[in-house]
């Protein structure tokens, strides 16, 4: 899909004018000292921090090489652990209920700012290739969009290298490269031996059966294949001689597609891989940063390093201070939300310091994803549940009587199995977290309708049969709509 081009003369005039304005504009000390970079954003689909650089036993040499030469962030969080919702937050720099597409399969509204448009207006050549999932209106933010379907190419990367070769050579470029890996269904890895299921380390909450081990091994192979796609892009940038002044950022839209991860507010669903690599930007090499990052911070960071103004609508913060000094803490608090994802959910998350607070507004609506009931691990969960053979932690996705509040010390309890809400010693922390969430919801207009008024389940929770045709039911009260949240720019506490 090509955007209608401006005339060559007019486009050239706009480019020269904007370049002159950018050269004259005051740039804060937070901007890194380097020529305006090319920018490549590579987005995984459904991958947690499952790369070798994070200390997990998975072979990901290309991601790890970027980490060795750049900054790896350990505390980066998506705005929602749901695919299209998270991507809309990435492109707007806004929370889901503020950008107006807070539920799965909702298109980004036409009136929402998308940062690639600002880059294009400043002279960048802008292209998106791979999984799209943002609807028709966001297409106009790019010069070109290759909306690759899974049926055409299960990696989503069929045109990544060819588009890099075909790009205009007289302009800086921004590429939004979105893979399908590691979204289900799995595709076998063909360029390396498959992972041995007996060697995998299963995440907490998954039953240890042969089917689950094979399923998780297949997931690891999708991560490995995604890593190879990163390597292909890096190799082409090096071949073109533009690798040094290309800011490469790799992240994911949400966590792995397993229980207690994707579509949940647990760390495995919300905490994202994130690496920044830019040799010409003088980033410290091989540094691991513990700075708190929300992925809504990526949009303002790209605008910042390109020397552009950050619009008032952007609720994120530029990460430039944390890139210059990995010990910097421009953000003190991260917020996340989870809404409809083929079925009703309503939850919010706060991370501050060593603690994560989760507020479940729908504890009677279980979190097991009905539409994935036939997938190997999910099928095992259903089978073992019927046999009454699940541990309480493994059975949690089926619970209809969950706690409304959860508080975890994720340093002492990274698996989030010890709820501290009832701990007298942690009462001050709990009160602080409650206050932060209440303030954020009020300031950002995070209105929630009663559960029975929200978008209906697509499938029946008892029979699992589909009740509504198409991607999503047509009715339901959308988060933020009653409060006019799309018109609110207040970011809340940060």
XYZ file of C-alpha atoms in Angstrom, residues 381-390 464:
11
model
C -4.580 -27.878 30.836
C -8.159 -28.715 29.826
C -7.470 -32.448 29.935
C -5.767 -32.352 33.325
C -8.422 -30.061 34.734
C -11.124 -32.553 33.779
C -9.062 -35.247 35.519
C -8.644 -33.032 38.600
C -4.871 -33.369 38.150
C -3.753 -29.729 38.155
C -16.352 -23.353 24.250
